[in-house]
Amino acid sequence: MRILLIEDDAMIGKAVRHGLSQAGFAVDWVTDGRAADLSLANGVYDLAILDLGLPNKDGMAILATLRGLGNSMPVLIASARDTVRDRIAGLEAGADDYVLKPFDLDELVARVRALLRRHAGSGSPLLRVGTLVLDPVRKSVTKEGAPVELSAKEFAVLEALMQRPGAVLSREKLEESVYGWGDEIGSNAIEVHLHYLRKKLGSSTIKNVRGVGYRVTEE
């Protein structure tokens, strides 16, 4: 899952980016409002973490622009503005959650996961397709109850597919979900990950829809 971090404090930004990356997310980080607008316009993100006190364009204005365009992507405000009025204003403007600085990084990651589950229409942290079960928190996968060892990128590709069971995702969409800015991506990297996933999970688990993309299916 790909997250846009909008934060102008270098120390906080580095810590949050590192923590989210360690939790398995692809993270892009921008430090001002105009860059945030340009990045959000790409439509490649699953969630945004938004500071409010930003240069060039305030976080509330960024949120208003996003919602005004009809974009329902989850937004988590992370701000030092700590009055009840500030929190109410943020939520009523369209934010899905609001955390106060300083925050615990583990709690932030848990809130991100909860928002992504809610947006996907699932209350369970586990992703299930047939006998295939993926646990995003424990970074574990089982097939018919047996554990399956995956690399970090294999896990990320499978998670992206299982977040949208039955949907066909193009190679480009999988790249956007799995890789962040600055990551080196080989021309056939996704195909290589999918090859190894099929070897480990069974060739019929991930279907190739010719000319369109890939989907995870129940066997």
XYZ file of C-alpha atoms in Angstrom:
219
model
C 0.000 0.000 0.000
C 1.333 3.444 -0.924
C 1.147 6.402 1.450
C 1.806 10.109 0.916
C 3.366 11.738 3.983
C 2.861 15.513 4.035
C 5.079 16.879 6.800
C 7.498 19.831 6.894
C 9.360 18.864 10.079
C 12.458 16.944 8.967
C 12.902 14.938 12.163
C 9.259 13.851 12.313
C 9.163 13.158 8.592
C 12.230 10.925 8.644
C 10.975 8.984 11.669
C 7.482 8.462 10.248
C 8.761 7.493 6.807
C 11.141 4.973 8.355
C 8.473 3.537 10.658
C 5.920 3.144 7.878
C 8.509 1.610 5.567
C 9.449 -0.879 8.271
C 5.747 -1.724 8.570
C 5.694 -2.629 4.881
C 4.264 0.513 3.265
C 5.665 2.345 0.252
C 6.038 5.957 1.430
C 6.533 9.195 -0.495
C 7.278 12.321 1.549
C 6.638 15.959 0.611
C 7.259 19.009 2.777
C 4.977 21.767 1.470
C 1.407 22.295 0.358
C 1.989 22.833 -3.333
C 4.024 19.641 -3.639
C 1.240 17.855 -1.769
C -1.378 19.029 -4.283
C 0.768 17.909 -7.220
C 1.426 14.506 -5.650
C -2.216 13.905 -4.723
C -3.276 14.745 -8.272
C -1.476 11.593 -9.458
C -4.159 9.413 -7.851
C -1.696 6.669 -6.883
C -2.015 6.810 -3.091
C -4.050 4.641 -0.748
C -3.824 7.078 2.188
C -2.340 10.463 3.141
C -0.882 11.566 6.468
C -1.356 15.320 6.617
C 0.264 17.966 8.803
C -1.692 21.221 9.033
C 0.975 23.888 9.483
C 2.666 23.693 6.093
C 4.481 26.246 3.913
C 2.856 27.448 0.660
C -0.533 25.903 1.392
C -2.139 25.026 4.717
C -3.155 21.446 5.424
C -6.826 22.354 5.786
C -6.755 23.929 2.327
C -5.123 20.792 0.904
C -7.891 18.700 2.464
C -10.572 21.016 1.078
C -9.092 20.742 -2.425
C -8.897 16.952 -2.211
C -12.485 16.516 -1.042
C -13.707 19.179 -3.459
C -12.422 17.005 -6.299
C -14.446 14.082 -4.991
C -11.401 12.123 -3.826
C -12.431 9.861 -0.926
C -8.946 8.549 -0.146
C -8.432 8.194 3.639
C -6.671 11.163 5.243
C -5.123 11.058 8.709
C -4.288 14.470 10.156
C -1.178 14.465 12.364
C -0.884 17.890 13.954
C 0.238 19.801 17.020
C -3.008 21.810 16.909
C -4.513 20.268 19.986
C -7.746 22.088 20.794
C -11.070 20.311 20.504
C -12.129 22.971 17.998
C -9.134 22.139 15.773
C -9.902 18.423 15.836
C -13.580 18.955 15.105
C -12.701 21.293 12.226
C -10.339 18.729 10.724
C -12.824 15.877 10.938
C -15.709 17.951 9.634
C -13.545 19.094 6.708
C -13.227 15.482 5.609
C -10.344 13.925 7.561
C -10.892 10.316 8.586
C -8.790 10.478 11.766
C -6.827 13.024 13.787
C -3.761 12.336 15.969
C -1.901 14.817 18.108
C 1.839 15.405 18.055
C 3.874 14.012 19.644
C 2.393 10.613 18.831
C 3.535 7.045 19.300
C 4.729 5.616 16.004
C 3.230 2.184 16.666
C -0.143 3.803 17.313
C 0.150 5.798 14.087
C 0.826 2.615 12.105
C -2.144 0.918 13.785
C -4.415 3.859 12.907
C -3.202 3.756 9.295
C -4.019 0.055 9.054
C -7.448 0.615 10.624
C -8.269 3.379 8.138
C -7.208 1.233 5.194
C -9.354 -1.661 6.446
C -12.334 0.638 6.933
C -11.905 2.135 3.473
C -11.768 -1.365 1.983
C -14.983 -2.272 3.826
C -13.380 -4.785 6.164
C -13.295 -4.766 9.956
C -10.817 -7.614 10.172
C -7.060 -7.049 9.984
C -6.730 -10.341 8.081
C -7.075 -10.528 4.299
C -8.652 -13.759 3.045
C -9.158 -15.187 -0.408
C -10.248 -18.808 -0.244
C -7.708 -20.727 1.857
C -5.132 -17.951 1.456
C -4.795 -15.722 4.533
C -2.538 -12.661 4.838
C -1.873 -10.881 8.127
C -0.542 -7.342 7.423
C 0.471 -6.769 11.051
C 2.453 -9.958 11.616
C 3.680 -10.039 8.016
C 2.587 -13.651 7.694
C 0.851 -15.671 4.982
C -0.767 -19.080 5.236
C -2.207 -21.332 2.553
C -4.571 -24.062 3.743
C -3.271 -23.350 7.245
C 0.391 -23.865 6.351
C 2.811 -20.926 6.614
C 4.309 -19.557 3.397
C 7.618 -17.687 3.490
C 7.682 -14.621 1.244
C 10.198 -11.872 0.585
C 9.209 -8.316 1.526
C 8.358 -7.383 -2.065
C 6.480 -10.627 -2.703
C 4.426 -9.913 0.405
C 3.737 -6.351 -0.754
C 2.574 -7.494 -4.195
C 0.308 -10.140 -2.687
C -1.125 -7.653 -0.176
C -1.934 -5.196 -2.971
C -3.800 -7.935 -4.857
C -5.624 -9.235 -1.774
C -6.758 -5.753 -0.787
C -8.904 -5.889 -3.939
C -9.896 -9.555 -4.333
C -11.164 -10.322 -7.798
C -10.086 -6.951 -9.197
C -7.583 -6.914 -12.046
C -4.534 -4.764 -11.277
C -2.168 -3.709 -14.026
C 1.593 -4.044 -13.683
C 1.797 -0.254 -13.431
C -0.745 -0.198 -10.567
C 1.165 -2.896 -8.698
C 4.390 -0.918 -9.140
C 2.662 2.192 -7.761
C 1.406 0.229 -4.744
C 4.703 -1.473 -3.937
C 7.433 1.023 -4.815
C 8.010 4.576 -3.598
C 10.017 7.453 -5.066
C 13.672 6.624 -5.469
C 13.191 2.841 -5.481
C 14.965 1.127 -8.323
C 12.438 -0.861 -10.357
C 13.592 -3.388 -12.912
C 11.594 -3.540 -16.134
C 10.230 -6.978 -15.197
C 10.380 -6.702 -11.394
C 6.650 -7.253 -10.855
C 6.618 -10.256 -13.193
C 9.527 -11.774 -11.243
C 7.708 -11.323 -7.911
C 4.550 -12.839 -9.394
C 6.537 -15.791 -10.750
C 7.844 -16.634 -7.288
C 4.438 -16.060 -5.693
C 2.900 -18.607 -8.068
C 5.648 -21.102 -7.256
C 4.974 -20.735 -3.529
C 1.181 -20.415 -3.583
C 0.191 -22.490 -6.604
C 0.016 -21.439 -10.232
C -3.767 -20.918 -10.180
C -3.768 -18.501 -7.204
C -2.830 -15.450 -9.287
C -4.376 -15.189 -12.725
C -2.923 -13.246 -15.633
C -5.660 -11.444 -17.563
C -3.878 -11.037 -20.862
C -3.270 -7.429 -21.832
C -4.907 -6.121 -18.641
C -3.147 -7.291 -15.485
C -3.368 -9.706 -12.594
C -5.879 -10.815 -9.973
C -5.897 -13.138 -7.007
C -8.589 -15.808 -7.105
C -10.037 -18.639 -5.051
C -8.866 -21.989 -6.316
